[in-house]
Short mmCIF file of C-alpha atoms and ligand atoms in Angstrom, two decimals:
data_model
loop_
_atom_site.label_atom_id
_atom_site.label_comp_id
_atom_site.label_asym_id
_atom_site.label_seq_id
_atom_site.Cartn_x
_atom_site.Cartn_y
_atom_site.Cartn_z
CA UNK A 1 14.75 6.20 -2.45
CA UNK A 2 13.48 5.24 -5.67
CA UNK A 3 13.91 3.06 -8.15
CA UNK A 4 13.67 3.49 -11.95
CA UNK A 5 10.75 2.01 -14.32
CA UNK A 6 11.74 -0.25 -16.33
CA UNK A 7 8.88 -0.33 -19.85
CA UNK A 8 8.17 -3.91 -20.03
CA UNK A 9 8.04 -5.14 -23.92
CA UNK A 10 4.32 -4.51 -24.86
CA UNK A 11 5.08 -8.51 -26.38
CA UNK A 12 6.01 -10.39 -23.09
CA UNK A 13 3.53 -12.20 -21.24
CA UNK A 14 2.34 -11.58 -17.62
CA UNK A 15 4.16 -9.96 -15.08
CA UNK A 16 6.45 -13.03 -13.96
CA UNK A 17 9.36 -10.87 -14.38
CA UNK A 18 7.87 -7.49 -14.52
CA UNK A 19 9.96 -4.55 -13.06
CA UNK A 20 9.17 -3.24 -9.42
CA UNK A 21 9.32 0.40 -8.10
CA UNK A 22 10.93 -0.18 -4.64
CA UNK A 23 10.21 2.62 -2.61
CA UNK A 24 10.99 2.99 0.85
CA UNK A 25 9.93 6.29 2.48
CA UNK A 26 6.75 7.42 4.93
CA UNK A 27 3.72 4.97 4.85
CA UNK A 28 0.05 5.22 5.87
CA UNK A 29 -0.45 1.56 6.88
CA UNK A 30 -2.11 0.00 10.33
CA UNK A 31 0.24 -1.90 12.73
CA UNK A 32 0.08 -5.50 12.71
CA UNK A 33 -2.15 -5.64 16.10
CA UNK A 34 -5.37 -4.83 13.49
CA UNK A 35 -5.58 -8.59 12.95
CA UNK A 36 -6.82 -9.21 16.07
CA UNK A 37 -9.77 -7.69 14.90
CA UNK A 38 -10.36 -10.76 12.57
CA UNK A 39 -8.51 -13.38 14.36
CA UNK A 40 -9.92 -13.28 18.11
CA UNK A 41 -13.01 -14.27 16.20
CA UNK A 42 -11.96 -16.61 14.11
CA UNK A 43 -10.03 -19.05 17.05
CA UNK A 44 -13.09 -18.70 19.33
CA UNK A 45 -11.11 -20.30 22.74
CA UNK A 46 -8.05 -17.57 22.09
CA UNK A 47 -7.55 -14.30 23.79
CA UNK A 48 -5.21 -11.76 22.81
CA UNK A 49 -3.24 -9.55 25.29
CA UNK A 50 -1.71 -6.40 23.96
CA UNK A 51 0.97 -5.34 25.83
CA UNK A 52 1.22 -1.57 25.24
CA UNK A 53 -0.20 1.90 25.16
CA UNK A 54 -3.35 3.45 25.12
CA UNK A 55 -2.85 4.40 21.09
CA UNK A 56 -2.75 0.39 21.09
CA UNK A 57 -6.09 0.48 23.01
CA UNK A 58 -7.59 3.50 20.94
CA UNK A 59 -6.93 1.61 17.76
CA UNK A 60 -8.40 -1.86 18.69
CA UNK A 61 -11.12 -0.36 19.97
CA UNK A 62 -11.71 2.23 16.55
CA UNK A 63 -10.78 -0.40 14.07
CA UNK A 64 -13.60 -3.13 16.20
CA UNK A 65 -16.21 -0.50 15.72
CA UNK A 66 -18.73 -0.22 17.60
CA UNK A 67 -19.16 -4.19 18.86
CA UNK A 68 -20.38 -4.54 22.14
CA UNK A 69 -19.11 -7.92 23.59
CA UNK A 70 -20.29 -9.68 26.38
CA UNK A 71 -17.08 -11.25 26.76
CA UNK A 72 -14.21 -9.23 25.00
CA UNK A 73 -11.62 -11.69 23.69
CA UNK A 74 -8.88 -8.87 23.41
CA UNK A 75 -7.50 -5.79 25.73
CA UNK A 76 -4.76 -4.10 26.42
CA UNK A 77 -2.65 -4.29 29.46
CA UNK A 78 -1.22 -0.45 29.11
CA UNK A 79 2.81 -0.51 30.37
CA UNK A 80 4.05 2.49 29.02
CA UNK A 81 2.56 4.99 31.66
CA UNK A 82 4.33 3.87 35.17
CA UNK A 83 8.13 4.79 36.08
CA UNK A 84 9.48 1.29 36.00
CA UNK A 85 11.90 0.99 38.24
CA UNK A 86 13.24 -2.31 35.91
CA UNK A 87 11.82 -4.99 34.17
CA UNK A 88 11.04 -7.07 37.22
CA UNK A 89 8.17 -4.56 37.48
CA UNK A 90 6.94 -4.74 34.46
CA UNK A 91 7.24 -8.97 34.42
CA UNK A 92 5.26 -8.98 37.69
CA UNK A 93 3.20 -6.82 36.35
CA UNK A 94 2.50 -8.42 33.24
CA UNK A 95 2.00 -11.97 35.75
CA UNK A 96 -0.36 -10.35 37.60
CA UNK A 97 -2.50 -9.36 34.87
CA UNK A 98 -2.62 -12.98 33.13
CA UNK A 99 -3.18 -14.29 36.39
CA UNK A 100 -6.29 -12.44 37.40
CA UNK A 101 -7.24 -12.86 33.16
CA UNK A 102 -6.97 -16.42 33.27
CA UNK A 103 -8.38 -16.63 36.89
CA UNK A 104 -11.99 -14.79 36.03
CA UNK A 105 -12.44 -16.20 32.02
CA UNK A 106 -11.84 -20.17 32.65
CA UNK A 107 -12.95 -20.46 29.21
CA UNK A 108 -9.75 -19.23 27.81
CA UNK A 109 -7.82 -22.12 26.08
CA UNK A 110 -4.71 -20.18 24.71
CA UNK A 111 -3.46 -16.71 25.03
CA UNK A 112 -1.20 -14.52 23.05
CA UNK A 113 1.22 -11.92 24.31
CA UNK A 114 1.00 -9.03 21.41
CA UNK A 115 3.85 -7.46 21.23
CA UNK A 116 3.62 -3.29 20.47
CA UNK A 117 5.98 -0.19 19.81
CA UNK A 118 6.62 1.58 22.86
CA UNK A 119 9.99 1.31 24.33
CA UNK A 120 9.24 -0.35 27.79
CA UNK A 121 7.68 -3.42 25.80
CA UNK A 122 10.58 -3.80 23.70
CA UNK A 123 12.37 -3.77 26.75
CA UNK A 124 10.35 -6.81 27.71
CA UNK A 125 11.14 -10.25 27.04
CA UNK A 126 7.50 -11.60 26.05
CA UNK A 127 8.85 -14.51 24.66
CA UNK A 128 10.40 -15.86 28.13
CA UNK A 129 7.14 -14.07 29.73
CA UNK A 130 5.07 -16.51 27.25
CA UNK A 131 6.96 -19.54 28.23
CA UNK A 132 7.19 -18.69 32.26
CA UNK A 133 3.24 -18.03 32.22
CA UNK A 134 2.70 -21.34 29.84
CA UNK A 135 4.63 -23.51 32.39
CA UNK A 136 2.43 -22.10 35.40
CA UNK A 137 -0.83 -22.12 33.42
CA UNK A 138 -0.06 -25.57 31.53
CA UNK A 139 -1.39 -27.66 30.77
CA UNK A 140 -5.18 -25.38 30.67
CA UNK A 141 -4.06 -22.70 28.85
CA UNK A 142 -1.24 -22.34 25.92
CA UNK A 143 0.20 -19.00 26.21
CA UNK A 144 1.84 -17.90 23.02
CA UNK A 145 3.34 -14.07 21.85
CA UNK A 146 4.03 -12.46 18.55
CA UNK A 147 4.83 -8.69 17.27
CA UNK A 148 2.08 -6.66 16.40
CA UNK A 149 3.86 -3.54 16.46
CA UNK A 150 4.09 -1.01 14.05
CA UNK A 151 7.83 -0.50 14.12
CA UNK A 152 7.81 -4.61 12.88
CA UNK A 153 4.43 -5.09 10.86
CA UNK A 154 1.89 -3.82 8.36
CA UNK A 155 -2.03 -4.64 8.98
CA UNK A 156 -2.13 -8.06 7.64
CA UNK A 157 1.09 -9.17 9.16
CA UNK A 158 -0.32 -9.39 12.45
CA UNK A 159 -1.80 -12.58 11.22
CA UNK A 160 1.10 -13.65 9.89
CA UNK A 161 3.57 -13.44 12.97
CA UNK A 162 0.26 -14.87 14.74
CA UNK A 163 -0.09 -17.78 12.53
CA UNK A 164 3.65 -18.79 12.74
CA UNK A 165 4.02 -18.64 16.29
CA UNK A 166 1.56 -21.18 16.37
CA UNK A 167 3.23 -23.73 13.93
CA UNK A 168 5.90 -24.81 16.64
CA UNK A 169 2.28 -25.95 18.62
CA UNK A 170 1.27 -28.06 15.98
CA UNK A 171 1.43 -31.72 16.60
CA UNK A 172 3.62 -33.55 14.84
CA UNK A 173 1.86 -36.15 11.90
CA UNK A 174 3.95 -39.49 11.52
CA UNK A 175 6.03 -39.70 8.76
CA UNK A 176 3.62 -43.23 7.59
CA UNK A 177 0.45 -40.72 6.96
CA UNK A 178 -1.28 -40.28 4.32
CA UNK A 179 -0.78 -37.18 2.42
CA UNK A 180 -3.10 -34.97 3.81
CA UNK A 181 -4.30 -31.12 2.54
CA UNK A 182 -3.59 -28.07 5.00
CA UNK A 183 -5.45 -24.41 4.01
CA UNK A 184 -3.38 -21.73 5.73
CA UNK A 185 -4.52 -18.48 6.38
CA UNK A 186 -7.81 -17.25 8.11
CA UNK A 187 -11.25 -17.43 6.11
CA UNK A 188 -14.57 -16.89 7.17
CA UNK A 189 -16.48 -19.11 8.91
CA UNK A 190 -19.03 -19.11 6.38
CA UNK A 191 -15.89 -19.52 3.61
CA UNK A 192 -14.30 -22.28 5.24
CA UNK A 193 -17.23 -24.30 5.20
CA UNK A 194 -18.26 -24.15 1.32
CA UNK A 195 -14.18 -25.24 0.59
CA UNK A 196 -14.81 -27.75 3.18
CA UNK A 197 -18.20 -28.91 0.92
CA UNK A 198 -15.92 -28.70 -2.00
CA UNK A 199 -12.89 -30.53 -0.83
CA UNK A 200 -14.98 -33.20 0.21
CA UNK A 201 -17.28 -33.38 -3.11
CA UNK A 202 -13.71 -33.84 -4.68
CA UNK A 203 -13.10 -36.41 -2.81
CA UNK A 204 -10.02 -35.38 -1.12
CA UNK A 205 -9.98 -36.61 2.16
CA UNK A 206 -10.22 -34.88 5.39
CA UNK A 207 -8.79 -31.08 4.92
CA UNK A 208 -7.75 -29.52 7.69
CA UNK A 209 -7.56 -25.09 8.11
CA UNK A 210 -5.36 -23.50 10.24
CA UNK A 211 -5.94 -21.61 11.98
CA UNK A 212 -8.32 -23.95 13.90
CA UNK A 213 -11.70 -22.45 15.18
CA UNK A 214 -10.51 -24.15 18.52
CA UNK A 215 -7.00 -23.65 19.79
CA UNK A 216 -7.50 -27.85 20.69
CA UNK A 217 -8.05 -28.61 16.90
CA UNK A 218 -4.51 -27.41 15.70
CA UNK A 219 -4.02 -29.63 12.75
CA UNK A 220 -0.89 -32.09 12.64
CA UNK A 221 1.74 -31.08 10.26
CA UNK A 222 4.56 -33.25 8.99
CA UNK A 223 6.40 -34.00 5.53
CA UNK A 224 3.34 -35.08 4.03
CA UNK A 225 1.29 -32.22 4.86
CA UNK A 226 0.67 -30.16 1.47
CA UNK A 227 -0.61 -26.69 1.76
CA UNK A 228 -2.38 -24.01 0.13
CA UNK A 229 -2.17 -20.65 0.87
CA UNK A 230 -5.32 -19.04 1.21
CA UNK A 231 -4.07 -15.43 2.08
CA UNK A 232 -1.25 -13.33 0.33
CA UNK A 233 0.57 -12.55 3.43
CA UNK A 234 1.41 -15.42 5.39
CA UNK A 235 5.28 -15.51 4.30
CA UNK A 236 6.35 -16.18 8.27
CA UNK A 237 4.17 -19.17 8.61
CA UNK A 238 4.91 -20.74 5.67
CA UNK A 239 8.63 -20.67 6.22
CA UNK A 240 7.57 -22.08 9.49
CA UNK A 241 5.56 -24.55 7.64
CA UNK A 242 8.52 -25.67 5.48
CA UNK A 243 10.95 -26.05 8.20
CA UNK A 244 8.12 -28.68 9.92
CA UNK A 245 8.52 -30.44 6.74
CA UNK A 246 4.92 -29.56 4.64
CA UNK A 247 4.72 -28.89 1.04
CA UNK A 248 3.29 -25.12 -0.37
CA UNK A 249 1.27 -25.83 -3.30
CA UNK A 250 1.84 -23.45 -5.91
CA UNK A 251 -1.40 -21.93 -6.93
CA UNK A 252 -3.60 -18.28 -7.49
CA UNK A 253 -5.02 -17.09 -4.57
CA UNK A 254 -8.94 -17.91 -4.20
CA UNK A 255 -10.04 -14.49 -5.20
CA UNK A 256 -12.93 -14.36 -8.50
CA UNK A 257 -13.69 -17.10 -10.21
CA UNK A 258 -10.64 -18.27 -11.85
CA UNK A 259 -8.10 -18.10 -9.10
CA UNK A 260 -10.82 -19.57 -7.04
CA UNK A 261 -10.36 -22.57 -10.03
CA UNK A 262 -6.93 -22.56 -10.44
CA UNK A 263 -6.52 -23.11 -6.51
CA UNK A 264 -8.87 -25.82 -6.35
CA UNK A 265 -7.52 -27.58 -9.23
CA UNK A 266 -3.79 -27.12 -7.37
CA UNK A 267 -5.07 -29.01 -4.47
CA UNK A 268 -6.63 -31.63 -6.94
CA UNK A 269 -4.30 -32.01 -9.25
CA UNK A 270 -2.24 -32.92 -6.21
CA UNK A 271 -4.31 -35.51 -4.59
CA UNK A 272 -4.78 -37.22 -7.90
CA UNK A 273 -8.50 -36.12 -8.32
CA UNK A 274 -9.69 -37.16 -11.80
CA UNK A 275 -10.26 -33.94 -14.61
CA UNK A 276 -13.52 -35.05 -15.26
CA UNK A 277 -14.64 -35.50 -11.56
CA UNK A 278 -12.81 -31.66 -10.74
CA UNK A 279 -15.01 -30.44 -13.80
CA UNK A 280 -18.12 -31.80 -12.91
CA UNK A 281 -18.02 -30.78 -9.23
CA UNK A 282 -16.96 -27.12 -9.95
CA UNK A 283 -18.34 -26.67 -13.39
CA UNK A 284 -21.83 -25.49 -11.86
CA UNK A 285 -19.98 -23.46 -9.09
CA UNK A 286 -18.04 -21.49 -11.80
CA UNK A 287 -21.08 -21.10 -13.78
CA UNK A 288 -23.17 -19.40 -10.94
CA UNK A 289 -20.29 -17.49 -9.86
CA UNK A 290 -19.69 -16.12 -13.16
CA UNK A 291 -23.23 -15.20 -14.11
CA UNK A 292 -23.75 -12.79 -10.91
CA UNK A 293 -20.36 -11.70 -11.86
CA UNK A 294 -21.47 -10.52 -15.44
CA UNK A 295 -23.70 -7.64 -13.55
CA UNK A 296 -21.11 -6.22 -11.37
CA UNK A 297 -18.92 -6.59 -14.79
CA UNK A 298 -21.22 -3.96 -16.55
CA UNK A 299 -20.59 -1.27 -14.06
CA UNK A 300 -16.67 -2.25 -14.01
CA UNK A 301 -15.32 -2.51 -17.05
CA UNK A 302 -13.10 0.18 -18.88
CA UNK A 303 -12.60 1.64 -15.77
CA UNK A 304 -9.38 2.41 -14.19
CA UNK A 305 -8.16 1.29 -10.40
CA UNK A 306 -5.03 2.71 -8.29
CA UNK A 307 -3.86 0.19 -5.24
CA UNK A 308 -2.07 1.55 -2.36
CA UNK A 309 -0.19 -0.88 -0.89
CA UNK A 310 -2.32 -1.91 2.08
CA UNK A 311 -3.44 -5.48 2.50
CA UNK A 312 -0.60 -7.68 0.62
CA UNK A 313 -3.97 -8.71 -0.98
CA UNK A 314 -3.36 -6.14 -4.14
CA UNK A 315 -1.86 -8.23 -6.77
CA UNK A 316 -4.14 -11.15 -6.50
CA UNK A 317 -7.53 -8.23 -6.52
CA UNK A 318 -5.87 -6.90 -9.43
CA UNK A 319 -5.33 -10.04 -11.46
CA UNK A 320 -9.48 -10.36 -10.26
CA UNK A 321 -10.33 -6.76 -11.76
CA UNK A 322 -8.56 -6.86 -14.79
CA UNK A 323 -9.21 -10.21 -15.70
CA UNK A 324 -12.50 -10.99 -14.85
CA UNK A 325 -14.20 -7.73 -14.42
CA UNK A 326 -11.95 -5.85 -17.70
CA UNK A 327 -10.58 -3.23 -15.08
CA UNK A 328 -7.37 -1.02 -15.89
CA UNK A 329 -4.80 -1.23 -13.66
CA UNK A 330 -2.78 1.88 -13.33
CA UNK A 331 -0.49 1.42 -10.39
CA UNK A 332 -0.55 -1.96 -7.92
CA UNK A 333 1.11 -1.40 -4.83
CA UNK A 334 1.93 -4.16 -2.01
CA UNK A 335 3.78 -3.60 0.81
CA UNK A 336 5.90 -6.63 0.19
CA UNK A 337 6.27 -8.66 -2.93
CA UNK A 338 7.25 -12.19 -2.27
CA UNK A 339 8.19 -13.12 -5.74
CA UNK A 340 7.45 -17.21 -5.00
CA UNK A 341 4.08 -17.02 -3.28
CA UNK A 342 3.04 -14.50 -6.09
CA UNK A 343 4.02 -16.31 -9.21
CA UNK A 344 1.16 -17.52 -10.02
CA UNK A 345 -0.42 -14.02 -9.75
CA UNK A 346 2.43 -12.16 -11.40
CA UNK A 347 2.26 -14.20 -14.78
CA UNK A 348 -1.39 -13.44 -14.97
CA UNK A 349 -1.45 -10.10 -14.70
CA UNK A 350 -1.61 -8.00 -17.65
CA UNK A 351 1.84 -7.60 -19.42
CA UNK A 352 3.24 -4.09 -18.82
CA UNK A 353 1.23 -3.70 -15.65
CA UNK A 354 3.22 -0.97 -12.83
CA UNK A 355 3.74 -2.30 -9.84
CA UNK A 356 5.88 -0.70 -7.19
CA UNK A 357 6.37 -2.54 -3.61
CA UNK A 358 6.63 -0.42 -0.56
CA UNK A 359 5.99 3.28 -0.05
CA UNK A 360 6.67 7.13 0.03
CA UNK A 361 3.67 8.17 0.42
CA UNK A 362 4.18 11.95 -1.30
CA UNK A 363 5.88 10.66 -4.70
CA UNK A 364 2.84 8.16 -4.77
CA UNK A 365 0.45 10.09 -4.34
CA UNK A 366 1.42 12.31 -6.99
CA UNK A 367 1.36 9.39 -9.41
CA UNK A 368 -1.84 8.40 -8.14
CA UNK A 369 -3.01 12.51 -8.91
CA UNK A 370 -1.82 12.73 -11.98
CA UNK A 371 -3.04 9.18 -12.87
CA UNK A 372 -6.62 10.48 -11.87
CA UNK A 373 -7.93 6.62 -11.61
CA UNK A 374 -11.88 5.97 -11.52
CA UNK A 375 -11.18 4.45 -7.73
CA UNK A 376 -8.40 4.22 -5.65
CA UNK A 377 -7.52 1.49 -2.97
CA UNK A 378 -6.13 2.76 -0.09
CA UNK A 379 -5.72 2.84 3.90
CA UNK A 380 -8.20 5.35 5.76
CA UNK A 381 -5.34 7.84 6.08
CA UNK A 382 -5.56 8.46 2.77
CA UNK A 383 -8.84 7.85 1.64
CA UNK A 384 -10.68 11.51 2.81
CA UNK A 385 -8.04 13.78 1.43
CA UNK A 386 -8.40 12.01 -1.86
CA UNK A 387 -12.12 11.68 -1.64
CA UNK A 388 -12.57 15.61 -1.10
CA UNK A 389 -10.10 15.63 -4.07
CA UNK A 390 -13.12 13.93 -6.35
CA UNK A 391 -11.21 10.79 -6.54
CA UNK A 392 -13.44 7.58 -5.43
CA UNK A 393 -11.61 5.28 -2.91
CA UNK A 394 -11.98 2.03 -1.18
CA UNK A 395 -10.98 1.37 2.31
CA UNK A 396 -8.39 -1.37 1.82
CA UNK A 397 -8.94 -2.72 5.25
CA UNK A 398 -12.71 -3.60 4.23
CA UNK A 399 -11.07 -6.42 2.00
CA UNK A 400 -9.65 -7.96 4.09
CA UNK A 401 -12.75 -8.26 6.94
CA UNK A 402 -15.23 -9.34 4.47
CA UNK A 403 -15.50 -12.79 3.45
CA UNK A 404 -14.30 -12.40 -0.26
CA UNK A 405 -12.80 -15.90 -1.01
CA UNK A 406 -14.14 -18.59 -3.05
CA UNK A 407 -17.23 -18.83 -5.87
CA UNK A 408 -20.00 -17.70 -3.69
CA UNK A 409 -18.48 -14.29 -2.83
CA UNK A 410 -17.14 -13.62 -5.88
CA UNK A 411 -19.83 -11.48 -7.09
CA UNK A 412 -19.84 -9.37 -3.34
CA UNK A 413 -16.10 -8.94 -4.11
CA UNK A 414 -16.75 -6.96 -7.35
CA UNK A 415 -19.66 -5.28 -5.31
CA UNK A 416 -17.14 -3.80 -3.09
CA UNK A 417 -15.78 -2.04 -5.98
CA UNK A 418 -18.78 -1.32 -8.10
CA UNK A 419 -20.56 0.35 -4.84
CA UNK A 420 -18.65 3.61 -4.45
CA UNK A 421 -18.06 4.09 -8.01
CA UNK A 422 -22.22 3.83 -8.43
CA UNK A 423 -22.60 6.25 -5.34
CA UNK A 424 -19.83 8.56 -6.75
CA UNK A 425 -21.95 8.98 -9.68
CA UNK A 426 -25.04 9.39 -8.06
CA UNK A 427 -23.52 12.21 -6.65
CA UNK A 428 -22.41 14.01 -9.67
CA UNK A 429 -25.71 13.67 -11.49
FE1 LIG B 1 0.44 0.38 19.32
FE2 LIG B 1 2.59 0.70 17.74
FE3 LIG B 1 0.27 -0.11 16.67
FE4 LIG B 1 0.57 2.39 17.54
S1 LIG B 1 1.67 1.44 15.84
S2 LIG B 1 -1.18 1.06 17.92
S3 LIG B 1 1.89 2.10 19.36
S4 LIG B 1 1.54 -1.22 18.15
#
């Protein structure tokens, strides 16, 4: 199905209320268990169970790489193979497996239940599994389950239906607190701890970022909880969020230098942090950040970028490109445009900038052909077809496991696209 584009007036500002091609056909994106790959290491006490098949194994294990760990904090307990006779098989089954989990790796605090696509799991309760196990494990281990399957979620929503399981767990803060700051969404270690530096230069108080690094530090949330979303595609959890009574700040995601600003100054704007003390703390930040952006900004300029929609993270790397690094956008897709977390996004965005939500993979690709961009974001599926086309691509899924948030990765960001467009023409010289 498709939808017709609208031609924005050349005068209007932004993208606020830009057209969108809505396309719903085939798509080439990962299943939502991929963010195990980032969150198993981020909550360092959790371990995640896919219940499933051994495609769900294959791709854990292809999209980890090659990591050897000593102590794997994910696996798959494969269901789909036996002749279940019912359910009860499958739920003593599933027991059985926890138990002997849980019994040789004491130092598991909390435990998800992924959920995947085969038909024998979705005949599974894992939500009255989770609770039956959590009452006979309690109170050592928290055992928690979400949807990772690819029937239900794209690659980033795996986090998402992660995060906002977990937001029922969160203690509740007493309505007499102090307004407090929450970051939502999972960041790098190394990422975490500069905002941390910031926040705290800024005098804001003790910030809190969920998720936790230890399933025992889940921050309190209550009505005077204000948040800030850190990733594009947490729309579960912050309905969740909401509905325990915190605030969303409106703000830019942290991506380049100015929505790395603009997000900072929404959280201190906020708290009541002075102008002049935001200015001075992040002036020399900016500054830094800006000057090793001006050599990535040599090789990026003029040229032209194509977004699949992959991540969620498009429109916010797009506002980056074109803004700071004087990229031209020809096409951003997402696979899901939630017009209120992206507002801030959409009305900086260039004015008359396509953007199409969703996918049929065929029609786009054919735009993307004839568009013949200098380099293409997209999922691996597509990437060596168009690479052995001459097109230059980038592996969305490499955005979202490198740290890329804040001033001090600003510069690697841009990297990530300068790199194969440098290599491509390497190649053709
Ligand atoms: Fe497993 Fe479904 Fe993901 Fe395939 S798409 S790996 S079956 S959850």
């Amino acid at each position: 199905m498709n939808a017709v584009i609208d031609i924005r007036p050349a005068a209007a500002e932004g993208c606020a209320d830009a057209p969108v091609l809505r396309e719903r056909g085939q798509r080439e994106v990962f299943c939502g268990l991929t963010g195990i790959i980032w969150l198993h290491r981020k909550i360092q006490d959790a371990f995640f169970l896919v219940v499933g098949s051994r495609t769900c194994a294959h791709l854990l294990q292809s999209a980890a790489g090659v990591m050897i760990f000593a102590e794997p904090r994910f696996a798959t307990a494969i269901i789909d193979e036996r002749d279940l006779a019912g359910l009860a098989d499958a739920n003593e089954e599933l027991d059985r497996v926890v138990t002997r989990l849980l019994e040789r790796r004491p130092d598991i605090r909390m435990l998800f239940l992924v959920g995947s696509c085969p038909s024998e799991v979705i005949k599974l309760d894992l939500s009255r599994a989770a609770s039956r196990l959590s009452k006979a494990f309690s109170p050592g281990v928290r055992i928690l389950n979400y949807s990772g399957s690819g029937i239900e979620t794209t690659f980033t929503q795996g986090e998402d239906a992660c995060l906002a399981s977990l937001v029922p767990e969160l203690p509740a803060s007493p309505a007499s607190a102090a307004a407090s700051l929450m970051v939502v969404g999972a960041l790098a270690d190394v990422v975490e701890d500069q905002f941390r530096r910031l926040f705290s230069e800024l005098g804001m108080g003790a910030v809190q970022f969920f998720p936790p690094r230890r399933s025992t530090e889940l921050p309190a949330v209550g009505p005077n909880t204000r948040y800030l979303l850190a990733q594009p595609f947490l729309a579960d959890t912050a309905r969740a969020l909401d509905e325990r009574g915190a605030k969303r700040l409106p703000a830019p995601f942290p991506l380049g230098v100015e929505g790395t600003t603009l997000w900072l100054q929404a959280a201190a704007q906020a708290f009541g942090i002075d102008k002049r003390h935001f200015d001075q703390v992040v002036a020399p930040k900016r500054e830094r950040a800006q000057r090793a952006l001006a050599r990535q900004r040599t090789e990026l300029e003029g040229k032209s970028i194509f977004f699949f929609p992959d991540s969620q993270l498009e429109l916010p790397l797009a506002r980056f490109l074109s803004r700071e690094m004087g990229m031209r956008l020809t096409e951003v897709g997402t696979p899901f445009l939630h017009r209120q977390h992206m507002a801030d996004e959409l009305a900086l965005l260039p004015a008359g900038t396509v953007l199409s939500e969703g996918q049929d993979v065929e029609r786009q690709l054919d735009r993307c052909r004839e568009q013949q961009p200098d380099i293409v974001v997209c999922g691996l599926g597509l990437a060596n077809p168009l690479e052995s086309e001459g097109l230059t691509t980038k592996w969305a899924i490499e955005l979202v496991f490198t740290p890329i948030h804040g001033y001090d990765q600003a510069a690697d960001l841009a990297e990530l696209f300068s790199r194969p467009l440098v290599r491509r023409m390497k190649l053709v010289a």
